[in-house]
Coordinates of C-alpha atoms in Angstrom, one line a residue:
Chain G
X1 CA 147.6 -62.5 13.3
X2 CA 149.5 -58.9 12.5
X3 CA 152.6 -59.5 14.4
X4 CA 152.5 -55.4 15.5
X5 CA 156.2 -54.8 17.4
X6 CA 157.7 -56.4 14.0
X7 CA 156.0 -54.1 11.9
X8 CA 156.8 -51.0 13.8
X9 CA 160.2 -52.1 14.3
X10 CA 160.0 -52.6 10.2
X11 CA 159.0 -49.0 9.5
X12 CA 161.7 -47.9 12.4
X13 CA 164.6 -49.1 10.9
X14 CA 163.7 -48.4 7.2
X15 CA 163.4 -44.7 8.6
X16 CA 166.0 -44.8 10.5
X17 CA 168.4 -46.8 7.1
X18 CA 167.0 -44.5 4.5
X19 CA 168.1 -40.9 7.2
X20 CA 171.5 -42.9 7.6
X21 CA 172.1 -44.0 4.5
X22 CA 171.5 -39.7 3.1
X23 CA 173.7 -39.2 5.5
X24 CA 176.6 -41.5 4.4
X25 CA 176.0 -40.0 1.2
X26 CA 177.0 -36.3 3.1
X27 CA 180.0 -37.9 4.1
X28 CA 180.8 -39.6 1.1
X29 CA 180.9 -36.3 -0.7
X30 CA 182.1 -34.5 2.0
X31 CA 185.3 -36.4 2.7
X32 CA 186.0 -36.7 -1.2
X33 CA 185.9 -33.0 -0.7
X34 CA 187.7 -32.4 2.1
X35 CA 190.6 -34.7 0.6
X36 CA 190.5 -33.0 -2.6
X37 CA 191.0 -29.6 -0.5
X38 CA 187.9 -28.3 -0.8
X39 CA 185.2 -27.3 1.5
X40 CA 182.1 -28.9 0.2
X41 CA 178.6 -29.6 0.7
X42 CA 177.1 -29.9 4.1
X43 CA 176.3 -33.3 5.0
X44 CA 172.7 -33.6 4.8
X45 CA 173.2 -31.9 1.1
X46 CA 172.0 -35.3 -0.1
X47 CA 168.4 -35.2 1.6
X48 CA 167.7 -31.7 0.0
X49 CA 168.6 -32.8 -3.6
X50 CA 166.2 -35.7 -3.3
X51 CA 163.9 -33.7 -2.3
X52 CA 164.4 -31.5 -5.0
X53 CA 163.9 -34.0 -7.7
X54 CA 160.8 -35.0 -6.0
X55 CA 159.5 -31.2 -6.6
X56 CA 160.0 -31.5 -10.4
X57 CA 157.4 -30.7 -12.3
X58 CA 157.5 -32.8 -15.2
X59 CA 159.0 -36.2 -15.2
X60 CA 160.1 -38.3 -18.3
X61 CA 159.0 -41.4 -19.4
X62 CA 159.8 -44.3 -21.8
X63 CA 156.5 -46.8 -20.6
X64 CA 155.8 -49.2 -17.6
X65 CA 159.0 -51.1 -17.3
X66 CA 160.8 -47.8 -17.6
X67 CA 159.0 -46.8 -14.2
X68 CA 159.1 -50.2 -13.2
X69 CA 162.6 -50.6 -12.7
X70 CA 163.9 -47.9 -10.0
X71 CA 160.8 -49.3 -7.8
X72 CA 161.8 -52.9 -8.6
X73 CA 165.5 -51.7 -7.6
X74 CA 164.3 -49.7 -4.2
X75 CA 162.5 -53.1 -3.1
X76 CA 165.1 -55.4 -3.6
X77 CA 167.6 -52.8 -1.9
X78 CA 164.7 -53.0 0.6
X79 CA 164.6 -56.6 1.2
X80 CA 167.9 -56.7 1.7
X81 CA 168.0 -54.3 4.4
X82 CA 165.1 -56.2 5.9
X83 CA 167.1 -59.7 6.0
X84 CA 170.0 -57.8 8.1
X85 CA 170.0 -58.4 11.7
X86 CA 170.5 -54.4 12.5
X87 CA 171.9 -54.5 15.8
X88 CA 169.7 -56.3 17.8
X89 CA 166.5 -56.4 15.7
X90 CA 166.5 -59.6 14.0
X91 CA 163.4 -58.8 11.3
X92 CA 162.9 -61.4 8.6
X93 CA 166.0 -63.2 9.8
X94 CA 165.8 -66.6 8.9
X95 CA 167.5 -69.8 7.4
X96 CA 170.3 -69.2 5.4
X97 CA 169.5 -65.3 5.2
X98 CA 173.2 -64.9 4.0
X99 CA 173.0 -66.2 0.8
X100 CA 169.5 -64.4 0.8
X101 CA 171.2 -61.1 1.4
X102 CA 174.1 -61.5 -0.9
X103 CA 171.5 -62.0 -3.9
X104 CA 169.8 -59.3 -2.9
X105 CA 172.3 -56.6 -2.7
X106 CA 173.2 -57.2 -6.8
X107 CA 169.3 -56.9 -7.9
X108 CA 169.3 -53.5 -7.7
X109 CA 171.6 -52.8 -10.0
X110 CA 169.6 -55.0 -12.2
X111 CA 166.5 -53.5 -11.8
X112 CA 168.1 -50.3 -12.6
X113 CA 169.5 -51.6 -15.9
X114 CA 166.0 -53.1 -16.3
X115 CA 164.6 -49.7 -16.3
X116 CA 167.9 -48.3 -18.1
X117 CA 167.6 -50.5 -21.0
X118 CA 163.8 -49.6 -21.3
X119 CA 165.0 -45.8 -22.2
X120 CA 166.5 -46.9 -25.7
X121 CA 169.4 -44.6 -25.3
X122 CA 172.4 -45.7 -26.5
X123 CA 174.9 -44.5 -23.5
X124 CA 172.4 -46.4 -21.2
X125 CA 172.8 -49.8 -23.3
X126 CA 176.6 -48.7 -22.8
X127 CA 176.2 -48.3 -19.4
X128 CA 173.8 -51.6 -19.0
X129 CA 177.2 -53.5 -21.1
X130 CA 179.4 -52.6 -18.5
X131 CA 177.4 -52.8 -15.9
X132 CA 176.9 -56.5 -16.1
X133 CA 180.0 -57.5 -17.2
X134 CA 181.2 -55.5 -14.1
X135 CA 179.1 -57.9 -11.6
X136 CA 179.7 -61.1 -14.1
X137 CA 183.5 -60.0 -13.1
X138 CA 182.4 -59.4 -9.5
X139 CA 180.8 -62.6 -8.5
X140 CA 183.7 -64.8 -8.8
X141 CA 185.7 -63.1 -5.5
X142 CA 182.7 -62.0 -3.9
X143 CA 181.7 -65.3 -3.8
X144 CA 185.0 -67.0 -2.6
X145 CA 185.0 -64.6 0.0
X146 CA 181.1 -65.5 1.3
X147 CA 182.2 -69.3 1.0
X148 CA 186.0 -68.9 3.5
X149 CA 183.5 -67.0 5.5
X150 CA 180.5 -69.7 5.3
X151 CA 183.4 -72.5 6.0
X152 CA 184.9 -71.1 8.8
X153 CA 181.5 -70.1 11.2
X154 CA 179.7 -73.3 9.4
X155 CA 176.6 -71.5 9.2
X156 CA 174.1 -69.3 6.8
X157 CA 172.4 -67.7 9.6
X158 CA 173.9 -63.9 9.8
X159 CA 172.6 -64.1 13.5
X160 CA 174.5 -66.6 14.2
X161 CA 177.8 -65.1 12.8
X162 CA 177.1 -62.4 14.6
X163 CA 176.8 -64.6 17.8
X164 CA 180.1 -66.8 17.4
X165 CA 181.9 -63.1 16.7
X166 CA 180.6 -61.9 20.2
X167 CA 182.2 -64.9 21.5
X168 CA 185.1 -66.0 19.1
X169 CA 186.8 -62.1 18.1
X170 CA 186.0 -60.8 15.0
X171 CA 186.3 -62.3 11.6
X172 CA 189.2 -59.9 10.3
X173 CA 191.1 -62.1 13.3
X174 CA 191.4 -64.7 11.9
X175 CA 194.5 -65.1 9.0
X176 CA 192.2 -66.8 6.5
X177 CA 189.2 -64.7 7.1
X178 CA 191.7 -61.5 6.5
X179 CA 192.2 -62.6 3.3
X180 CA 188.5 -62.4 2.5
X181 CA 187.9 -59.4 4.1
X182 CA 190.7 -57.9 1.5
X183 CA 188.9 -59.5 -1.5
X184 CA 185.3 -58.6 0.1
X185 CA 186.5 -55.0 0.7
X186 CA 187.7 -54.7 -3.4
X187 CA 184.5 -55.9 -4.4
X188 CA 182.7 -54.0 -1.7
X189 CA 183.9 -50.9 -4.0
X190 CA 182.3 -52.3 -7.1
X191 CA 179.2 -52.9 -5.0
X192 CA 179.0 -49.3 -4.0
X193 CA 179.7 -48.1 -7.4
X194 CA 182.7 -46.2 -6.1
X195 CA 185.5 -45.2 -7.8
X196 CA 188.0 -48.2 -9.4
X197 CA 185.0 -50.0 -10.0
X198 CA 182.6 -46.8 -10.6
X199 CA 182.6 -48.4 -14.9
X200 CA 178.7 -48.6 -14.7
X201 CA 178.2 -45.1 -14.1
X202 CA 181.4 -43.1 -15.3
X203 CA 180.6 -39.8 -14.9
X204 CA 183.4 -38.6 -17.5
X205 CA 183.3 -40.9 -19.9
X206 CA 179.2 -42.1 -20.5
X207 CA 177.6 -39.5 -19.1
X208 CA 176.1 -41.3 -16.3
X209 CA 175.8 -44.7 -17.6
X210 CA 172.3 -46.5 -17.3
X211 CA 170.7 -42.9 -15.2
X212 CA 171.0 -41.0 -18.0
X213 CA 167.7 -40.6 -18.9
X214 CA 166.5 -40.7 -15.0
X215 CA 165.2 -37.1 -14.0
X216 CA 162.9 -35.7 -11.5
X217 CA 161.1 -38.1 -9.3
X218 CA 162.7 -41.3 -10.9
X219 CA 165.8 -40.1 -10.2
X220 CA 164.6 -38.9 -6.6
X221 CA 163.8 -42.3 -6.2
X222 CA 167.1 -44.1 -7.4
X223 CA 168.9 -41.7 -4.6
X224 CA 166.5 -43.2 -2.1
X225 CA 167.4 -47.0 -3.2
X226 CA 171.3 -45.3 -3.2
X227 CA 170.9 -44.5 -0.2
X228 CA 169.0 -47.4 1.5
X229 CA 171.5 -49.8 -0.7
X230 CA 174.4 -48.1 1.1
X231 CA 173.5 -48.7 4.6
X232 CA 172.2 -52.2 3.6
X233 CA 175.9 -52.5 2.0
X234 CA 177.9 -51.6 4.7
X235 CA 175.6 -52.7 8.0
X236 CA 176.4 -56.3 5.8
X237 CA 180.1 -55.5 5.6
X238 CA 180.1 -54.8 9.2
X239 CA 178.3 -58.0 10.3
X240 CA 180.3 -60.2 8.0
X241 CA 183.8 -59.3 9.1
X242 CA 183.7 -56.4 12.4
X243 CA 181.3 -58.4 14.6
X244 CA 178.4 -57.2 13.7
X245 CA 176.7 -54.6 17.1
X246 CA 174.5 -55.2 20.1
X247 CA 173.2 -51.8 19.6
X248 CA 172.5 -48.9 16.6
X249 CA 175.2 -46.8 18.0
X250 CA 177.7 -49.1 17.4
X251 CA 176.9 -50.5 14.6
X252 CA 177.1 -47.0 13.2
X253 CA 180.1 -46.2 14.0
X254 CA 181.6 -49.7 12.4
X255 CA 179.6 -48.9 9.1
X256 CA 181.1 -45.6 9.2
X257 CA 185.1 -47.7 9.6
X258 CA 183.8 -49.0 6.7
X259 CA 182.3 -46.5 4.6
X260 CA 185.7 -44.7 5.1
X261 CA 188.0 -47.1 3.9
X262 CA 185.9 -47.0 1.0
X263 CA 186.2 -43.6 0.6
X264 CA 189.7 -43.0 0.8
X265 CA 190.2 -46.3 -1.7
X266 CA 187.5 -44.3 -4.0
X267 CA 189.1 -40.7 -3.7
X268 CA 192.5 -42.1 -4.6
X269 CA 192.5 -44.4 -7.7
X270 CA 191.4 -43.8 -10.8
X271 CA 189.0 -45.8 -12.7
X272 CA 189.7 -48.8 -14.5
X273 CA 188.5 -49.4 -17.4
X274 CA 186.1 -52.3 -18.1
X275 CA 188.8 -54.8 -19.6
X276 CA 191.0 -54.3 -17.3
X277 CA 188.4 -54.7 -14.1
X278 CA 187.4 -57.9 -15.4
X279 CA 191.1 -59.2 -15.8
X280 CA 191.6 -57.7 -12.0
X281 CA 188.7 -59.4 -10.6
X282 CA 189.5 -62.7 -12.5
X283 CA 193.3 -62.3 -10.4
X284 CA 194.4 -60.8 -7.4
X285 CA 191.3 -60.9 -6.0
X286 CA 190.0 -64.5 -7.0
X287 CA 193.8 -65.7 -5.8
X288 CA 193.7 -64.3 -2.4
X289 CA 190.0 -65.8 -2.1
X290 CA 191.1 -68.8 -3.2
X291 CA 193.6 -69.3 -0.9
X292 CA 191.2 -68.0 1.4
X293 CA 188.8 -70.9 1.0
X294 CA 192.0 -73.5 1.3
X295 CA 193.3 -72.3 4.4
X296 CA 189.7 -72.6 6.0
X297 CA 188.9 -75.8 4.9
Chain M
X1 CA 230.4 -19.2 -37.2
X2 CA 227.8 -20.6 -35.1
X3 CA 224.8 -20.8 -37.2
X4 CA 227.2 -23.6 -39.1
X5 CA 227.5 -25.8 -35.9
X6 CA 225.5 -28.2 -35.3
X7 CA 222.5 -27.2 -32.8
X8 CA 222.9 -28.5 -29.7
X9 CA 219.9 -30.3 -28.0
X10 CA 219.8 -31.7 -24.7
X11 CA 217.2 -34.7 -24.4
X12 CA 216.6 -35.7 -20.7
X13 CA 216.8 -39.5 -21.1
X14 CA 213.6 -41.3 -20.3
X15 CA 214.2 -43.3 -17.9
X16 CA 214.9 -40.2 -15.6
X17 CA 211.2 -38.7 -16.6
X18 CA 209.5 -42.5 -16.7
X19 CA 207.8 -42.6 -13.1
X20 CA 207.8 -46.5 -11.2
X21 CA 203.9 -47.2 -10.8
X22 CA 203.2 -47.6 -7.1
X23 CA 199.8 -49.3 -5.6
X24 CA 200.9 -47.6 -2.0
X25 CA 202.3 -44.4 -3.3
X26 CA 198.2 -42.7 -3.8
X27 CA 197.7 -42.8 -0.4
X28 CA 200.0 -40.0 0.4
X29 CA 196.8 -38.4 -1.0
X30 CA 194.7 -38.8 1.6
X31 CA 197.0 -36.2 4.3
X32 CA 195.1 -33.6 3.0
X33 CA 191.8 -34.6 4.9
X34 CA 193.0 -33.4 7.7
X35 CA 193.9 -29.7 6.3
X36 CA 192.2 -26.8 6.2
X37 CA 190.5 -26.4 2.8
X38 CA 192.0 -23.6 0.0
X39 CA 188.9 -22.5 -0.1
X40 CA 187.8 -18.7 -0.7
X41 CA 184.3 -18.8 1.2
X42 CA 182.8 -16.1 -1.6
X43 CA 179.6 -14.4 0.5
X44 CA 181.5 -14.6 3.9
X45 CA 184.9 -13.6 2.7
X46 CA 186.4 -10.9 -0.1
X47 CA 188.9 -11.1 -2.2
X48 CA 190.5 -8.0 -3.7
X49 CA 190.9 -6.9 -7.5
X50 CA 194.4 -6.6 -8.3
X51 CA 194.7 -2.7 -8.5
X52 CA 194.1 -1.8 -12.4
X53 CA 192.5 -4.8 -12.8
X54 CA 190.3 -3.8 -16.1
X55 CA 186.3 -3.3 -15.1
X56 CA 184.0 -1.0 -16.2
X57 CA 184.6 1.9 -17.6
X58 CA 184.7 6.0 -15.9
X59 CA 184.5 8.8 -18.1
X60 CA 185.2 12.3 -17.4
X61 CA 182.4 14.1 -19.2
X62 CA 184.0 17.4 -18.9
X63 CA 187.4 16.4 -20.8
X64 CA 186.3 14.5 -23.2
X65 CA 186.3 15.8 -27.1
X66 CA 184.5 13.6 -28.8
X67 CA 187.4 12.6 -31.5
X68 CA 185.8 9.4 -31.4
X69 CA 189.3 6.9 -31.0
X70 CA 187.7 5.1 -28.6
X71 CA 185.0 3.9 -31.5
X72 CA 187.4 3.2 -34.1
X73 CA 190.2 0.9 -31.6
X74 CA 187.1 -1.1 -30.3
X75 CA 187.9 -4.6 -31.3
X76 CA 184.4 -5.4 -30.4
X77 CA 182.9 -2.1 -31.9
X78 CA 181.1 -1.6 -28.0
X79 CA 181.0 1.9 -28.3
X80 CA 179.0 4.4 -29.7
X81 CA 179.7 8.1 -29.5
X82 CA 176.3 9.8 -28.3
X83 CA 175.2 13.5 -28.1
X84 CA 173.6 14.1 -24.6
X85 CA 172.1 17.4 -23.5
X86 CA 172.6 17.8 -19.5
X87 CA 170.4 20.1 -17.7
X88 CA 169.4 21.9 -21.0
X89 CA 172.5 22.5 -22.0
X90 CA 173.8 20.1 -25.4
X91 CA 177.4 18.8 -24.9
X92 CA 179.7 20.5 -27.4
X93 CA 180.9 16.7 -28.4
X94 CA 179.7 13.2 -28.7
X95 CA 180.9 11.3 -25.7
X96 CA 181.3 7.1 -25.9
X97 CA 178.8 5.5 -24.7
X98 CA 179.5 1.7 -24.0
X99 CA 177.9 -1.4 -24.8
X100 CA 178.6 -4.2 -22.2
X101 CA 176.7 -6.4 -24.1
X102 CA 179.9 -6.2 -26.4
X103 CA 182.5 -5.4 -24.4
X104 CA 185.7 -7.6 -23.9
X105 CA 187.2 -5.5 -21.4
X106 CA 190.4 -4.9 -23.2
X107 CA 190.8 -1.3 -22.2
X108 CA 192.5 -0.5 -25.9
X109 CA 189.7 3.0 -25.3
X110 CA 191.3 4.0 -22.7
X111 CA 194.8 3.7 -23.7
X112 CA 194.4 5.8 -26.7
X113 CA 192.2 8.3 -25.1
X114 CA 194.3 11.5 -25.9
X115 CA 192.7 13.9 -22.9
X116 CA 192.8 10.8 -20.4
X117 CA 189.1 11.3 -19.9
X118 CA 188.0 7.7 -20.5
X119 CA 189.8 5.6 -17.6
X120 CA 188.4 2.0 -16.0
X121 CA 187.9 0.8 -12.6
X122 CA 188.3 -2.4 -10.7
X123 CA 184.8 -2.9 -10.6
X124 CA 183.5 -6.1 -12.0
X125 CA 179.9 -6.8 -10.4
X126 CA 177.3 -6.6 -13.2
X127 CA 174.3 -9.2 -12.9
X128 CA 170.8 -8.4 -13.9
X129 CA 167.6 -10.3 -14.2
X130 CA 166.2 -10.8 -17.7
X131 CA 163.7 -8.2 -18.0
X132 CA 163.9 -5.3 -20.8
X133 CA 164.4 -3.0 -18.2
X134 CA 167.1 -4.6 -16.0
X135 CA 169.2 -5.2 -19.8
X136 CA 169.0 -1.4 -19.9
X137 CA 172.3 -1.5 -17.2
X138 CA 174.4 -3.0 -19.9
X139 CA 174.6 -0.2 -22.2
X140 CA 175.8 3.1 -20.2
X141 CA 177.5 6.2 -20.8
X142 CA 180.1 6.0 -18.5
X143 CA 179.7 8.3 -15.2
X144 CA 182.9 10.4 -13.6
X145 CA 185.7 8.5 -11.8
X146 CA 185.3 10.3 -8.9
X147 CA 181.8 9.3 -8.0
X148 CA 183.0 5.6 -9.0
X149 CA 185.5 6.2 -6.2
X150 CA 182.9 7.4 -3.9
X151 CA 180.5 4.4 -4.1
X152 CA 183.4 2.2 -3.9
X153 CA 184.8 3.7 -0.5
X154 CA 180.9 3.7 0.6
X155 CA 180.2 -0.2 -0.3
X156 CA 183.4 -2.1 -1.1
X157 CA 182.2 -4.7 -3.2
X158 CA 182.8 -3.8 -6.5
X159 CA 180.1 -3.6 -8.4
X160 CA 178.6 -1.8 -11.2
X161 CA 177.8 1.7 -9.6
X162 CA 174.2 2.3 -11.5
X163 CA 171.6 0.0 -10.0
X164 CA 169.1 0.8 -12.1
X165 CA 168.3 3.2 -15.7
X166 CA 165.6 5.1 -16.2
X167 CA 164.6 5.7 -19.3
X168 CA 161.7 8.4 -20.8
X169 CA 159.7 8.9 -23.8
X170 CA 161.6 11.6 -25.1
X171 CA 165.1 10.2 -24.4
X172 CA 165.7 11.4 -20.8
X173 CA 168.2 8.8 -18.9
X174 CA 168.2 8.8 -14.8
X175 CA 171.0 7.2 -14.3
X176 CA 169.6 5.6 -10.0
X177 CA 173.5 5.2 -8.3
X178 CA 173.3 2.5 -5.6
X179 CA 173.7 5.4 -3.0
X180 CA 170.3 6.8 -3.9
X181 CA 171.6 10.0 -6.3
X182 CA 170.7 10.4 -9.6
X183 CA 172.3 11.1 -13.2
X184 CA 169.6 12.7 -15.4
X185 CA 170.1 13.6 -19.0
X186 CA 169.2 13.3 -22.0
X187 CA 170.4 11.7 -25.2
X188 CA 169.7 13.8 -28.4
X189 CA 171.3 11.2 -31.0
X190 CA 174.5 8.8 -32.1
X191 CA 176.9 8.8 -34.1
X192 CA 179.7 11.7 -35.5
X193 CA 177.3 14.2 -36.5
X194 CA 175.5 16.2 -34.3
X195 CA 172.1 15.7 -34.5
X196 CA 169.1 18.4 -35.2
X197 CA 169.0 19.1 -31.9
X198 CA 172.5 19.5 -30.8
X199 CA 173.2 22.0 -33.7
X200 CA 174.7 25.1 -32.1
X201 CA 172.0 27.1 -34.5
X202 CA 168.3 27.2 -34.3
X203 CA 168.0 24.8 -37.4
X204 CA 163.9 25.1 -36.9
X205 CA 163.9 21.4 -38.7
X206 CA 161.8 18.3 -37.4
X207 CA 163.9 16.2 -36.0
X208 CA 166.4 14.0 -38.4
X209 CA 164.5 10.5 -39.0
X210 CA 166.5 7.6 -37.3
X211 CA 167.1 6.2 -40.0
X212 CA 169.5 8.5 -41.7
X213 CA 171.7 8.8 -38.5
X214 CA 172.4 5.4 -37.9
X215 CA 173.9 4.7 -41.6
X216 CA 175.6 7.9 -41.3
X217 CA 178.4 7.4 -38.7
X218 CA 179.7 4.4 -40.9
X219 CA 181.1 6.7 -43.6
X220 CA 182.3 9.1 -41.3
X221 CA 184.3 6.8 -38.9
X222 CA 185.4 5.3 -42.0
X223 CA 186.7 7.7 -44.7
X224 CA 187.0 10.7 -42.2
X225 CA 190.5 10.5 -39.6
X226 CA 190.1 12.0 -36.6
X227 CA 191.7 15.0 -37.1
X228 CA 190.3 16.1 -39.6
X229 CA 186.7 15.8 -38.1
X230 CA 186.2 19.5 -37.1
X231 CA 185.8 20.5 -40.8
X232 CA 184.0 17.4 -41.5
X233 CA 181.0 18.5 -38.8
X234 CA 181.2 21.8 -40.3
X235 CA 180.1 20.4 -43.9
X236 CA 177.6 18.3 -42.9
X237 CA 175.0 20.3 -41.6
X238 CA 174.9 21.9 -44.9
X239 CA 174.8 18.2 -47.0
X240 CA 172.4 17.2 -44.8
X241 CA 170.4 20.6 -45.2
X242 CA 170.9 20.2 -49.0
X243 CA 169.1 17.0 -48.5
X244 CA 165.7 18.1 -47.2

């Protein structure tokens, strides 16, 4: 039996997370802009490029993993979103959907080195290097930070969190759970691909990392999965540590809390480079979500 | 004496240049979200040329004798002196005729112009398509100041005053302005020496092939100064009669 309201309700919200998440990307660029005194583009600039690259003519490619990987990406980004409770749609939500979620908001990035790596072009396989020793670096406080979280609510069940914040105050409340939201919110930047942690893309320095050889409608559809991954990313962030939302509205409003803080973290610090990400992530981070995990033991 | 002394040079010490690094200091950054943009929003708003700033060029087709300084101080070698024939009548001189294509704007023709009758204007709007006929814009006998002013008074914006040449089988130019008027005449040949049909007698000769007129300004610019180019056109007619 087709289990219709789900379905429609599936279809809503990945409409409604793919619009959003173009949107965030307007006001990611537009709020670099605005700090950087310029004007910039209008906010749904991001929808029209996409679509742009989806009126390309000719599009390049390198064989059937080469294709593969963006799609493989846009799923997993996909899956991820559909594992969320968003508000008060709980879709796949199930046991231990945390963990589920967590895992699901790195594949991307490895199905886009997946395709990356298919291209044979060296500032890809540069891009692919630091790209992975990037999240190698990354998983260490990302995961202390999940764990102080996991110990203190004593469940996996992001509905659940969600519940005991409704009734207990928020995570960022409580001391310990402060000091993983710090170390979450670092790594939340590498997660994005925003600025101290943008090392897999690098505009400047590898000309777009692993995307360089993504044009027309594979690149069309990596700004899809960017976008989708972004809402994902921060609907997570704002369920984990702001108390997740009884309704879209606000819900939206905490992702865009968060989306700022990333923003003004991104348009501010230079990049590191990849040597010295991995010795940051290896210490401030993994020290404060150490003690993190101590003090909620 | 001082050039004996030892030279005195003051080194600011380092530690007064070295700046503390600061994790908190960047976020003074961020004040600017909240200000209005330095932004010049280009179709909405305008932005003035500084007065004399160096555009195209005017000519004054009446004062101008042909000596030909323009051609030799182009850096870029962008003009080419040209015998035009306006409304039947053949120009007594060559007059420069400018090839943006080449042009770097440095305004060294207009400075040495002895009558004053090449001059410039602020105007600095040229873009074309690619076609043959939109490239013809880019290589112009320059039109009188005057009507330059004119079109700039009528449309403010600066650019290039000829929207579109003309051009005819028989070397007619219509120059089309933007305001709708026309420039028509016709260009007889290049270079120093007046061609066939510019000659002040009836010379009853076919026309010079192209050929020879385009190697012959070289020489002439060359070993020929200025001044001494009245005589010089005298002579040639009769080399170049010799010739034939």
């Amino acid at each position: 039996m087709i289990d219709w309201k789900l379905v429609l309700e599936v279809i809503g919200i990945l409409i409604y997370a793919t619009f959003m998440g173009f949107i965030f990307m307007g006001i990611e660029r537009k709020a670099m802009a605005r700090i950087q005194r310029r004007v910039g583009p209008p906010i749904y600039q991001p929808i029209i490029d996409t679509l742009k690259l989806l009126g390309k003519k000719e599009s390049v490619t390198h064989g059937f993993i080469y294709d593969f990987g963006p799609v493989f990406a846009m799923g997993a980004s996909i899956a991820a979103l559909l594992f969320l409770p968003i508000a008060n749609f709980q879709l796949f939500s199930s046991n231990a959907d945390l963990i589920v979620v967590a895992y699901m908001l790195e594949v991307p990035m490895l199905g886009i080195m997946l395709g990356a790596m298919s291209s044979g072009n060296p500032y890809s396989a540069v891009g692919v290097q630091r790209g992975l020793l990037t999240m190698v670096a990354m998983q260490l406080p990302y995961g202390l930070a999940l764990i102080a979280l996991i110990q203190h609510w004593g469940t996996f069940k992001l509905g659940e969190i969600v519940a005991l914040q409704q009734t207990q105050g928020w995570s960022i409340t409580v001391p310990a759970l402060l000091l993983a939201f710090i170390v979450f919110d670092i790594v939340f930047q590498a997660l994005l691909g925003l600025e101290p942690f943008d090392i897999i893309t690098a505009p400047a320095e590898i000309s777009m990392g692993p995307m360089v050889e993504y044009g027309g409608k594979h690149a069309a559809l990596l700004f899809t999965q960017h976008a989708i991954q972004l809402f994902a990313e921060t609907a997570f962030f704002a369920i984990l540590f702001l108390g997740g939302a009884s309704n879209l509205l606000e819900l939206l409003i905490k992702q865009i809390a968060v989306l700022f803080i990333a923003i003004f973290v991104a348009s501010i610090y230079p990049r590191f480079t990849i040597d010295q990400a991995a010795k940051f992530f290896w210490k401030w981070p993994t020290i404060l979500g150490i003690i993190a995990v101590l003090l909620t033991v | 004496m001082e050039s004996v002394e030892k030279p005195r040079v003051r080194v600011v010490g380092e530690e007064k240049v070295k700046i503390k690094k600061s994790f908190v200091k960047p976020w003074m950054g961020i004040k600017y979200l909240f200000k209005k943009p330095v932004t010049i929003k280009i179709p909405f708003e305008e932005i003035e040329p500084a007065p004399k700033y160096r555009g195209f060029h005017t000519l004054n087709w009446k004062t101008c004798v042909g000596c030909n300084f323009c051609g030799q101080i182009c850096p870029a070698r962008a003009i080419e002196m040209t015998w035009i024939e306006v409304d039947g009548k053949v120009e007594k001189r060559p007059h420069p005729k400018v090839d943006y294509g080449r042009c770097t704007f440095c305004q060294f023709c207009v400075d040495v112009c002895p009558t004053g009758a090449l001059g410039f204007t602020e105007n600095f709007y040229l873009t074309t398509g690619g076609l043959e006929e939109d490239l013809e814009l880019y290589d112009w006998v320059p039109i009188h100041p005057d009507k330059v002013r004119e079109l700039n008074e009528k449309f403010g914006d600066y650019r290039f005053p000829v929207e579109r040449i003309e051009k005819k089988e028989d070397g007619t130019h219509i120059y089309h302005l933007r305001d709708g008027s026309t420039i028509e005449f016709k260009i007889l040949g290049y270079g120093l020496r007046p061609p066939a049909a510019a000659r002040p007698k009836p010379a009853a000769k076919p026309a010079p092939k192209p050929a020879e007129k385009k190697e012959a300004p070289k020489p002439a610019a060359k070993a020929g100064k200025p001044a001494e180019k009245p005589a010089e056109k005298k002579e040639e007619p009769k080399a170049e009669e010799k010739k034939e």
